[in-house]
Short mmCIF file of C-alpha atoms in Angstrom, two decimals:
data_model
loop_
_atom_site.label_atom_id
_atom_site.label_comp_id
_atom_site.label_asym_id
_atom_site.label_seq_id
_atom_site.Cartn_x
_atom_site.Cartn_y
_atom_site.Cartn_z
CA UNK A 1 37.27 -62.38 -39.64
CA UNK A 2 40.99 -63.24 -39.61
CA UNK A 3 41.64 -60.46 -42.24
CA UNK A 4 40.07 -58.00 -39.64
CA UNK A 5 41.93 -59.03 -36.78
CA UNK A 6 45.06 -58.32 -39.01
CA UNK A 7 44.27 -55.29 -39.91
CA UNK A 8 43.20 -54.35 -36.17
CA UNK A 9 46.42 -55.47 -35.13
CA UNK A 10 48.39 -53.50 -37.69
CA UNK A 11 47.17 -50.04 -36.78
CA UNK A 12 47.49 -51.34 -33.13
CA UNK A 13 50.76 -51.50 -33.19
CA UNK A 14 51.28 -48.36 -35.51
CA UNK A 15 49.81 -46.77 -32.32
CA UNK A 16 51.91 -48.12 -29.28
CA UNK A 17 55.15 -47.30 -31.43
CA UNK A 18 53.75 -43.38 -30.51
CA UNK A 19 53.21 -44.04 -27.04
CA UNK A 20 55.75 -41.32 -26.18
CA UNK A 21 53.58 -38.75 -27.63
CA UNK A 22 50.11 -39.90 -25.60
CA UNK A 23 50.61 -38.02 -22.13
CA UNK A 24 52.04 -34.83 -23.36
CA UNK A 25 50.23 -31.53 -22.86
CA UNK A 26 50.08 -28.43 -25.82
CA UNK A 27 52.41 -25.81 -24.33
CA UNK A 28 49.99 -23.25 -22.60
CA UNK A 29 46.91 -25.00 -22.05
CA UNK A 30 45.67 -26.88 -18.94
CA UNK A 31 44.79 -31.06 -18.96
CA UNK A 32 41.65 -31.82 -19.49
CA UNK A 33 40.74 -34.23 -16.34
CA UNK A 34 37.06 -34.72 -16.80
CA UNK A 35 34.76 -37.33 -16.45
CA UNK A 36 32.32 -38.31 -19.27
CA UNK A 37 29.29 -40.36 -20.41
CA UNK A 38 29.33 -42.45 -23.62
CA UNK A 39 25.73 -43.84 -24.79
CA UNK A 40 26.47 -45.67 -28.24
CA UNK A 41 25.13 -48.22 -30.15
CA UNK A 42 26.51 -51.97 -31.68
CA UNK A 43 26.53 -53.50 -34.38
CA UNK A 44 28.18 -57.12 -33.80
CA UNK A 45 29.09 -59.27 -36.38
CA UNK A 46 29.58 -62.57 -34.71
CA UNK A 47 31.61 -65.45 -35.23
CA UNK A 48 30.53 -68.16 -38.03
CA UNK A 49 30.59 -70.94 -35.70
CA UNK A 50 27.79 -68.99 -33.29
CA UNK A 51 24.18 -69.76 -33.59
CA UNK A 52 23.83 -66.02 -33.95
CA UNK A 53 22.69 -63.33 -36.57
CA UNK A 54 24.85 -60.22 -36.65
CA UNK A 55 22.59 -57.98 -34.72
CA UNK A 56 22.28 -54.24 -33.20
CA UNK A 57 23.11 -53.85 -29.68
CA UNK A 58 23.68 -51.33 -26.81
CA UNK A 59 26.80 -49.78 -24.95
CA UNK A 60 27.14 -47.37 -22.18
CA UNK A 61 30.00 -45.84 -20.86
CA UNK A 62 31.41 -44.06 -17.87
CA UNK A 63 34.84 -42.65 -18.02
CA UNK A 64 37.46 -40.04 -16.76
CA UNK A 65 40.10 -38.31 -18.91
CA UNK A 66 43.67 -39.47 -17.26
CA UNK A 67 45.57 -36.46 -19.29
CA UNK A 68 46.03 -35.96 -23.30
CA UNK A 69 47.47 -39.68 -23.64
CA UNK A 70 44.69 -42.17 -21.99
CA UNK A 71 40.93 -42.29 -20.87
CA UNK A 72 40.21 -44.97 -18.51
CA UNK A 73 36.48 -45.86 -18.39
CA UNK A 74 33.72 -48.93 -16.73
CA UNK A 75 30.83 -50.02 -19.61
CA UNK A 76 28.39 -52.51 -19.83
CA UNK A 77 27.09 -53.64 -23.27
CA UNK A 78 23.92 -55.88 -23.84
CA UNK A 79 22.94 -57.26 -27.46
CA UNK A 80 20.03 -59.69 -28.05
CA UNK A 81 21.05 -62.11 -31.42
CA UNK A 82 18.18 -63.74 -33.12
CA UNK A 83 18.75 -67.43 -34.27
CA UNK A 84 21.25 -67.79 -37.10
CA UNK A 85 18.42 -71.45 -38.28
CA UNK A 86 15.39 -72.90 -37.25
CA UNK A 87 16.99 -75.49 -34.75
CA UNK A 88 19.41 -72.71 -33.10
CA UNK A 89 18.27 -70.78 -30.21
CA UNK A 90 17.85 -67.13 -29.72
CA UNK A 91 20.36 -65.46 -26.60
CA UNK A 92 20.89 -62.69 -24.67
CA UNK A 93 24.87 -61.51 -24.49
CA UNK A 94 25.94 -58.89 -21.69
CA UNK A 95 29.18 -57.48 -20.48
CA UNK A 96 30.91 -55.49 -18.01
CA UNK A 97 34.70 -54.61 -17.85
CA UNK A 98 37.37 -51.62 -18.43
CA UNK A 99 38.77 -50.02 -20.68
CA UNK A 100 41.71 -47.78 -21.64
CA UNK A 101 41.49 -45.53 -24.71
CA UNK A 102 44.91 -44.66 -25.76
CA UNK A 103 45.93 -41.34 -28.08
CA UNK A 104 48.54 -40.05 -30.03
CA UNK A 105 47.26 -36.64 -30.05
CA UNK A 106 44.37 -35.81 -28.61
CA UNK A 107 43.89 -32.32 -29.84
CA UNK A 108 45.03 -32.78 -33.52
CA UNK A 109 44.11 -36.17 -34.39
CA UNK A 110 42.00 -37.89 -31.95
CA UNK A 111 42.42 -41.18 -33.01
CA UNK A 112 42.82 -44.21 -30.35
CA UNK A 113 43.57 -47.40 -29.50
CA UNK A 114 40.92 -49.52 -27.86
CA UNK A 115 41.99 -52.42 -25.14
CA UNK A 116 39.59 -53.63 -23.50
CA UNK A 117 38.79 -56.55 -20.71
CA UNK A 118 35.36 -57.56 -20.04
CA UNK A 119 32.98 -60.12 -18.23
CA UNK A 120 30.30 -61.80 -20.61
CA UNK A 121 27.20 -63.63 -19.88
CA UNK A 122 25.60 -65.68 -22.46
CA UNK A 123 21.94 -66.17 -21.72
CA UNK A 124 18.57 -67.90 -23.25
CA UNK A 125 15.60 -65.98 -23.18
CA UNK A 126 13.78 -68.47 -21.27
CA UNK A 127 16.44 -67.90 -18.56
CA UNK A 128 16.93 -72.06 -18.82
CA UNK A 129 20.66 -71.40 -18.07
CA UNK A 130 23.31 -69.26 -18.48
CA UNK A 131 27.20 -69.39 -19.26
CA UNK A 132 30.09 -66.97 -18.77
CA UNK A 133 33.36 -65.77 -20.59
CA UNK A 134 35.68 -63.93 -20.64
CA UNK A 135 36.05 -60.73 -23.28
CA UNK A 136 39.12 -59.13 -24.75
CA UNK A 137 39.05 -55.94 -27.10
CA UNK A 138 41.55 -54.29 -28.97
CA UNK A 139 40.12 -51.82 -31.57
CA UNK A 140 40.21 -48.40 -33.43
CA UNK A 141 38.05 -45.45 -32.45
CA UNK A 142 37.93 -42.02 -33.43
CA UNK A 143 36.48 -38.47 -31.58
CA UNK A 144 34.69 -36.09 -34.36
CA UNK A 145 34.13 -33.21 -32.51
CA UNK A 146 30.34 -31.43 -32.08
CA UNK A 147 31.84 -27.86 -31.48
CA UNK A 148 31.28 -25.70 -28.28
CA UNK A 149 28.56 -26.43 -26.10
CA UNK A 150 26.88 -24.36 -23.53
CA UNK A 151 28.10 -25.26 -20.05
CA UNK A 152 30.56 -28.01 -21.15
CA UNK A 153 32.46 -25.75 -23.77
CA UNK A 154 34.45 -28.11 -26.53
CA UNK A 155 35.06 -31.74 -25.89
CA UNK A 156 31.65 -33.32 -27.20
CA UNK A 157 32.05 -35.29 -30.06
CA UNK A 158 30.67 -37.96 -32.35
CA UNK A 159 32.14 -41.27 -31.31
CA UNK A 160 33.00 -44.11 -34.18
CA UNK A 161 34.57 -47.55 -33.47
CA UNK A 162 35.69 -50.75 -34.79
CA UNK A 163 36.58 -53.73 -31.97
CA UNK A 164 37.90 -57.51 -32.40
CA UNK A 165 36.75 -59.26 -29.91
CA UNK A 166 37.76 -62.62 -28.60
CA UNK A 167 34.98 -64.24 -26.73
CA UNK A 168 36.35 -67.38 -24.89
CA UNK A 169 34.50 -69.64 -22.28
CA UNK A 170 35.93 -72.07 -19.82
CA UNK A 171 35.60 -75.85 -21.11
CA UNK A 172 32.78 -76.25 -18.21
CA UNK A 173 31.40 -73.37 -19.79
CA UNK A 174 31.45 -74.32 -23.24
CA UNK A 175 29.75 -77.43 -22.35
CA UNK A 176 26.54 -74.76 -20.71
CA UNK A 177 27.03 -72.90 -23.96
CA UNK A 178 26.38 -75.71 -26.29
CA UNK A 179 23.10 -76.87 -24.74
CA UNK A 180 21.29 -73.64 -25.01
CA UNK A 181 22.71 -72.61 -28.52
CA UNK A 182 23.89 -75.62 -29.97
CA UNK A 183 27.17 -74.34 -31.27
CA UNK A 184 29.17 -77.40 -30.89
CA UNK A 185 32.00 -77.21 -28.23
CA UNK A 186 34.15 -74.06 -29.02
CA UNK A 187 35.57 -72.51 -26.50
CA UNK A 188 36.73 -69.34 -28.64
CA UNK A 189 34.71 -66.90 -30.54
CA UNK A 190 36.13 -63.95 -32.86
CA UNK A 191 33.39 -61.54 -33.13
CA UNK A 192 33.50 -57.99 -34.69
CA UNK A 193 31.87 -54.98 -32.63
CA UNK A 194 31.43 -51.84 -34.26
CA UNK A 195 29.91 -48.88 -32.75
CA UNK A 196 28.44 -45.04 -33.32
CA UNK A 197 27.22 -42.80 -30.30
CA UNK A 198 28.43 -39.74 -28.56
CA UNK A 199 30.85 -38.96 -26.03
CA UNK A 200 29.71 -36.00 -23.89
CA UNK A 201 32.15 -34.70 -21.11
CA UNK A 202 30.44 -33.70 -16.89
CA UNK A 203 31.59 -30.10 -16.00
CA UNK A 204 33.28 -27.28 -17.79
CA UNK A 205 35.82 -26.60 -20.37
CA UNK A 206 39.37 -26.20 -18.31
CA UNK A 207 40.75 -24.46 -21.32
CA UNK A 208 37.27 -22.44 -22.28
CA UNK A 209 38.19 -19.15 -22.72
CA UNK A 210 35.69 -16.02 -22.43
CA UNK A 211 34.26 -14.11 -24.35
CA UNK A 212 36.25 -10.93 -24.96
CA UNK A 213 33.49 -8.02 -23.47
CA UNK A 214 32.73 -5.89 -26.45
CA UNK A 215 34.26 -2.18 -26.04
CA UNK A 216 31.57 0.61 -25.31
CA UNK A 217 30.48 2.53 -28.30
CA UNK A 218 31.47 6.39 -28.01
CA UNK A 219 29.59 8.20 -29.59
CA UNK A 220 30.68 11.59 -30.31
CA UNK A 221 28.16 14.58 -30.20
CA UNK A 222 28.24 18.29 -29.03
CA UNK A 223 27.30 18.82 -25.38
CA UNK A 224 25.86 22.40 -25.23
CA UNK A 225 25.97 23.52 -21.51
CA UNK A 226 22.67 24.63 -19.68
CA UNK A 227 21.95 28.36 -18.70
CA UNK A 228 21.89 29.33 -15.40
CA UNK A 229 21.12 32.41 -14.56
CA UNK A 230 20.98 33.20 -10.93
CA UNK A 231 23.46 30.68 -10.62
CA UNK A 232 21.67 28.22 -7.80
CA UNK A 233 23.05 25.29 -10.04
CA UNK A 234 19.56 24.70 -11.47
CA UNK A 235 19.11 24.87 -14.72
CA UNK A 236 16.97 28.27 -15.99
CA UNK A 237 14.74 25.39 -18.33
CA UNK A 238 13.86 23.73 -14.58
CA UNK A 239 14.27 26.56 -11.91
CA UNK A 240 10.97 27.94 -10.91
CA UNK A 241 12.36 30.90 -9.23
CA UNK A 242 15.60 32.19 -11.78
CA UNK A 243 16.06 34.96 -9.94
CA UNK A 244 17.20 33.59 -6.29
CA UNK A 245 19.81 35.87 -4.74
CA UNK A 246 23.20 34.94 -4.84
CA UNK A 247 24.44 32.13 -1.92
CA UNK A 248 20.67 32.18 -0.76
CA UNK A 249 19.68 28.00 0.23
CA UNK A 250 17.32 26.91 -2.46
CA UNK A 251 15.05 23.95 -2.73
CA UNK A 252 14.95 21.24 -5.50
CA UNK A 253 12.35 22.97 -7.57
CA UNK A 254 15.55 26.68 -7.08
CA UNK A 255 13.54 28.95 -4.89
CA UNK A 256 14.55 30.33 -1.53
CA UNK A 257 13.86 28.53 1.25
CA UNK A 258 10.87 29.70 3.75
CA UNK A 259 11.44 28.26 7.03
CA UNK A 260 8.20 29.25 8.78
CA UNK A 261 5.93 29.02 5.12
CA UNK A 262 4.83 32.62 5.92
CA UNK A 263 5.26 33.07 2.44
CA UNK A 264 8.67 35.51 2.50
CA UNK A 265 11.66 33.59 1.76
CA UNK A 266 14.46 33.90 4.68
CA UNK A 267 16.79 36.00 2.67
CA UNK A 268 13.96 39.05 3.35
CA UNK A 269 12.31 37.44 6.74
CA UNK A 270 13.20 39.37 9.88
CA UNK A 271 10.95 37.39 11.56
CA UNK A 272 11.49 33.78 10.71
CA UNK A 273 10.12 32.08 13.04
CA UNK A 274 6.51 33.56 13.00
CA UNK A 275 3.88 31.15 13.82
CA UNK A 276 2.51 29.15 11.15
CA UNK A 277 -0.93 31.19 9.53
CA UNK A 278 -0.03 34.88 11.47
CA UNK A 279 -0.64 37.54 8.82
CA UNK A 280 2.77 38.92 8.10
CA UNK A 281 4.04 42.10 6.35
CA UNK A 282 6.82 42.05 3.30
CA UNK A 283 9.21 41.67 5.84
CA UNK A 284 7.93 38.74 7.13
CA UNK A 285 7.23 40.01 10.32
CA UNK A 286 3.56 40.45 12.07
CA UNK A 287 2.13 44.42 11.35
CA UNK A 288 3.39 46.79 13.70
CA UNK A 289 1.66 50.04 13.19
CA UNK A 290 3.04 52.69 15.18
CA UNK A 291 6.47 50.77 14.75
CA UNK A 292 7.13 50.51 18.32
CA UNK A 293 7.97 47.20 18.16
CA UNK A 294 5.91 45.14 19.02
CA UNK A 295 3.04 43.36 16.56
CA UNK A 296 -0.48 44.77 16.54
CA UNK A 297 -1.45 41.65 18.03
CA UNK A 298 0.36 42.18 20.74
CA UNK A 299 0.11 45.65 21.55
CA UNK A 300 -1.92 47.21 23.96
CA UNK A 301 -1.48 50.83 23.06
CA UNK A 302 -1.64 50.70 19.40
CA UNK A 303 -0.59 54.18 18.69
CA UNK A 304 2.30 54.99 20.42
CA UNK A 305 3.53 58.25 19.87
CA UNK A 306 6.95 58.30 17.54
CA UNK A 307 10.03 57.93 19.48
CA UNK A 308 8.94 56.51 22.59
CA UNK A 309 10.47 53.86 24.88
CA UNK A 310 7.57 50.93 25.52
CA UNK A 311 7.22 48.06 28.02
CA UNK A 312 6.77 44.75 26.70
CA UNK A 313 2.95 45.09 25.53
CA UNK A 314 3.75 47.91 23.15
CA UNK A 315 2.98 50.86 25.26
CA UNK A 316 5.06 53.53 26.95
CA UNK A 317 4.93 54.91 30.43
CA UNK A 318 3.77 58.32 29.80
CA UNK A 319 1.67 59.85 27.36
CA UNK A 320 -0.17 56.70 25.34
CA UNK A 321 -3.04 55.50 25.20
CA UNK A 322 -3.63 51.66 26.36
CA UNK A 323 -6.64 49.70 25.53
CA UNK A 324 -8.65 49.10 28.45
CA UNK A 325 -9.95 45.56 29.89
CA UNK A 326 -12.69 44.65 31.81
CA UNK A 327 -13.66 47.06 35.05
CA UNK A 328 -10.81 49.30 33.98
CA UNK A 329 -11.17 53.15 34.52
CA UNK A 330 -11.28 55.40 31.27
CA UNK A 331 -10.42 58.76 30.34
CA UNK A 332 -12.09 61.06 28.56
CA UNK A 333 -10.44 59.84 24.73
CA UNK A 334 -11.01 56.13 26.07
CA UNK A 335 -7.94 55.14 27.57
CA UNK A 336 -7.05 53.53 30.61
CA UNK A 337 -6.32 55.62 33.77
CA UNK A 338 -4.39 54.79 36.56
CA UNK A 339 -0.80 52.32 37.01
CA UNK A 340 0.79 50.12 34.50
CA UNK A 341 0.87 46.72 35.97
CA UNK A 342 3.99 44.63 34.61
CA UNK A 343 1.75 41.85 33.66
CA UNK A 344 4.10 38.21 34.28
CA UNK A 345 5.99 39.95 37.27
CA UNK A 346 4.21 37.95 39.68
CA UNK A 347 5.14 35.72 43.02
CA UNK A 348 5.10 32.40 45.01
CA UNK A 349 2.27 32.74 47.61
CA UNK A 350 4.20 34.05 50.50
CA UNK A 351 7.30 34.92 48.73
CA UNK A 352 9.34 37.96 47.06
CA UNK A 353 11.60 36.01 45.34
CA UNK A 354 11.11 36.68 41.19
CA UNK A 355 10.34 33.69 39.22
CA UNK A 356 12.23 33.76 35.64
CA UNK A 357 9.29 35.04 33.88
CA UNK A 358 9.39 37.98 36.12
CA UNK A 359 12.79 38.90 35.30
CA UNK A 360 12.30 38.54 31.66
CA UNK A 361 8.95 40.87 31.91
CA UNK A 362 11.22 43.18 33.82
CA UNK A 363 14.11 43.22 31.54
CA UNK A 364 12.14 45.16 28.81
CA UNK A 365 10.40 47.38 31.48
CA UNK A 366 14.20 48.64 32.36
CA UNK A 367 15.14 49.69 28.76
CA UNK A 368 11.31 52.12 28.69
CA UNK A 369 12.67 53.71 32.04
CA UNK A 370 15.53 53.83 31.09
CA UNK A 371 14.27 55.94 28.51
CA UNK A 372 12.73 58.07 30.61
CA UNK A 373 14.96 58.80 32.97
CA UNK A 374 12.60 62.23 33.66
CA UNK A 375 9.78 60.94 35.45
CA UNK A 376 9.52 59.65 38.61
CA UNK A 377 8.01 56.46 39.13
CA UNK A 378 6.69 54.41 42.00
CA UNK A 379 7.15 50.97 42.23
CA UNK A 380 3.80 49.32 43.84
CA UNK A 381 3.81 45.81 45.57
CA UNK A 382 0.70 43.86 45.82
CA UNK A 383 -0.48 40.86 47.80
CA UNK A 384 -3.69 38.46 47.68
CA UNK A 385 -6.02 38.68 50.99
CA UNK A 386 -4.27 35.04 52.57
CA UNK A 387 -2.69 36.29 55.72
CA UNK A 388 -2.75 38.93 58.20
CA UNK A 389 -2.82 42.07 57.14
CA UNK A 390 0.31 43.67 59.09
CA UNK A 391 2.39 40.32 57.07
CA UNK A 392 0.78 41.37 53.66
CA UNK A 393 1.68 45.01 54.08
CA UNK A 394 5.45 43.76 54.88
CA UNK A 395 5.37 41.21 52.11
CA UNK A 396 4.04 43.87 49.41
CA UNK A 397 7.07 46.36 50.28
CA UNK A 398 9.33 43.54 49.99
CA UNK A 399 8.49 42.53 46.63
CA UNK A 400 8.22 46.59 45.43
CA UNK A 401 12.09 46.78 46.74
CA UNK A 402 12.81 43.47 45.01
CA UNK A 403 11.70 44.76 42.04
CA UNK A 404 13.34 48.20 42.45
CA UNK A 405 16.78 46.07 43.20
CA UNK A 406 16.44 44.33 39.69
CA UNK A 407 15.79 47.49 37.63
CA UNK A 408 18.56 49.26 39.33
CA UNK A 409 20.72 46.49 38.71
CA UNK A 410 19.77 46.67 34.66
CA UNK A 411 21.02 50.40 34.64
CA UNK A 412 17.55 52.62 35.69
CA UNK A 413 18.27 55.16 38.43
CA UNK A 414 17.74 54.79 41.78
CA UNK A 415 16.39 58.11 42.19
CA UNK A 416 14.14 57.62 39.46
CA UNK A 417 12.24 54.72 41.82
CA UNK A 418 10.57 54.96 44.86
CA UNK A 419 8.11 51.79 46.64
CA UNK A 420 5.48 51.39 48.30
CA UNK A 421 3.42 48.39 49.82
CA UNK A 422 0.13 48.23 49.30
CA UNK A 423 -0.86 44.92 51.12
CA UNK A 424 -4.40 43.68 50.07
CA UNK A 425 -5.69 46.87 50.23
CA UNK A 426 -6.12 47.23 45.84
CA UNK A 427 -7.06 43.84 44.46
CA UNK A 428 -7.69 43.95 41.28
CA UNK A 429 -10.05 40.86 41.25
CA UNK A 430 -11.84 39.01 44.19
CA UNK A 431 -9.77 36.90 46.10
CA UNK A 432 -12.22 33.91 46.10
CA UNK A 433 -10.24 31.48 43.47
CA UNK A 434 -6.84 30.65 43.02
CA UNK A 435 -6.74 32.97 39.54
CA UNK A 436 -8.28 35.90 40.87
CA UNK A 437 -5.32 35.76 43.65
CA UNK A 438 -2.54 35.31 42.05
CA UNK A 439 -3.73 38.33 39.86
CA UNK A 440 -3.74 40.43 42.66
CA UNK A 441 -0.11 38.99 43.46
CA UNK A 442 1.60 41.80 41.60
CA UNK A 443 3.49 45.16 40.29
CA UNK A 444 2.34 48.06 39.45
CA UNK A 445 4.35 50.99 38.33
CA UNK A 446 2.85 54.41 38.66
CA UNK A 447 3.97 57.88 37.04
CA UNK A 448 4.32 60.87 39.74
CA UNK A 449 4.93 63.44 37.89
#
């Protein structure tokens, strides 16, 4: 035991002649300041005049890296000797205490110096008594180190020591110790501690450095460009229509846009906003036979003669033929005889004021006379049978004039016009509902000549 302690003591103080070296970082690289666990285990070899066996034991240890020179850490150790004879006494031994762990260089050589300071308890199993010391270490340890870990990067290691311990008791104590091991009355004990475990650092690497990203492959190959024939930025292998006219708005599939889906792209639709389902022609507008217009479905004199002016339901003042409704009088080749009325150019009960949808109706009746600017045309003003008869024959010239005043205004000639009030005199319907009277609230234009 004496030749270990000298030999202890010899690299200890090989060590402390270094101490300049111990807290001195590697140029570029950051301190590692982290704290660590240490599970290890003992093996003791204990002093001749204990009652002991040498026998395997346990140490744990908590620490924190002070810098490349010195770890500081708390343990507890616990070992449980059987009986060196038959008359000695088996014993529990446990300590607590501090430790430093001193390097010369951490990074290259991580050998250190052990001192440590401790608390022991000696203990019998039957817990008959108990008697405490107090431990000193010096010793020899050295980090192997386990590589790079996930998480914790490099600092794990494989831990290896070899302490001297001097395990002295208080002469009270050594009195305690004797009578539950019977080891005479020594106060001193020079035991030999060596241990194996790991030492595993809490938190990251400081000086872990990543992973350089690998640099994207390029791979080098001959792009051949896609033809595009109508040029609509589509692809000819994925454009359904590869003929769309220049700078005409496509959708994603490259054909023309159809606002109103009548089934003639907008490029060729004069109409395009026909209502959704009308039957429409090539040009995307509703059939218009006698090309007056205005659609078949809308006209009332289907055949218009070539070249003439019509009113807004497709026929013209003179000379057509207009489809008769119900109660109408016919001609001879089926047509209706008598006045035009300028159906929408109707009035408030009681008023000759003309409501907006008057004016437009009367807008397109100005271009046909203006048209025919030959004929002579009287302007006839209608009323329902509500009122006096001498008022209703006022109010019906007053709404002829006001409708003379507006056509006049839109550029037909005042000698063209002439009005007359007809009163109630012509209904058209019965006056016995509020339809049938506003029907007969209206204008009727009438050729003279």
């Amino acid at each position: 035991m004496k030749k270990l302690a000298l030999t202890l003591g010899t690299a200890a103080g090989m060590l402390a002649g270094a101490t300049t070296a111990w807290a001195q970082d590697d140029f570029g690289s950051k301190a590692d300041r982290r704290f660590y666990l240490s599970p290890m285990a003992t093996y003791s070899l204990y002093d001749s005049t204990r009652s002991f066996d040498d026998e395997i034991g346990y140490h744990l240890a908590f620490g924190k890296i002070f810098g490349r020179g010195a770890n500081l850490e708390l343990h507890g150790s616990f070992a449980e000797p059987s009986a060196a004879d038959a008359g000695g006494a088996a014993g529990e031994l446990l300590s607590y205490g501090v430790t430093a762990l001193l390097f010369q260089s951490r990074d290259t050589f991580p050998l250190y110096l052990i001192l440590g300071i401790s608390k022991g308890t000696a203990e019998s199993p039957d817990a008959a008594g108990k008697a405490d010391s107090d431990q000193f270490d010096i010793g020899l340890g050295y980090m192997l180190g386990l590589g790079n870990w996930p998480w914790v990067g490099t600092g794990p290691a494989l831990r290896v020591e070899a302490r001297y311990r001097l395990d002295k008791y208080a002469e009270s104590e050594a009195g305690e110790y004797d009578s539950l091991f019977g080891a005479g009355t020594d106060r001193s004990y020079h035991d030999g501690v060596f241990g194996l475990g790991l030492y595993l650092p809490l938190g990251a690497d400081p000086n872990r450095q990543e992973e350089p990203e690998e640099p994207a492959r390029v791979s080098a190959r001959i792009v051949v460009p896609a033809i595009d024939s109508d040029g609509d930025q589509i692809p000819d292998d994925m454009d359904a229509c590869p003929g769309t006219p220049p700078g005409a708005a496509i959708d994603v599939r490259g054909c023309e846009r159809d606002s109103d889906k009548d089934g003639v792209p907008n490029s060729k639709d004069a109409c395009p906003n026909t209502p959704s389902g009308a039957l429409v022609g090539p040009n995307g507008c509703p059939p218009d036979d006698d090309n007056d217009g205005v659609s078949n479905t809308q006209d009332q004199c289907p055949a218009t003669p070539a070249g003439l002016a019509v009113l807004a339901d497709g026929c013209a003042l003179k000379g057509d033929c207009r489809i008769p409704s119900a109660g109408q009088r016919i001609d001879a080749s089926g047509c209706v005889v008598g006045s035009v009325i300028l159906k929408g150019v109707s009035f408030a009960s009681g008023s000759a004021e003309l409501t907006p949808t008057a004016i437009a109706v009367l807008n397109d009746a100005a271009a046909a006379l203006r048209a025919a600017s030959q004929l002579r045309i009287e302007i006839g003003g209608h009323t329902d049978s509500q009122g006096s008869a001498a008022s209703n024959q006022q109010l019906s010239t007053r709404r002829a004039e006001a409708v003379k005043q507006y056509l006049k205004a839109q550029g037909v000639g005042s000698s063209v016009l002439l009005t007359r009030g007809y009163g109630a005199s012509a209904p058209v319907v019965a006056n016995d509902s509020a339809e049938g009277r506003e029907m007969n609230r209206r204008v009727e234009l009438k050729v003279l000549d």
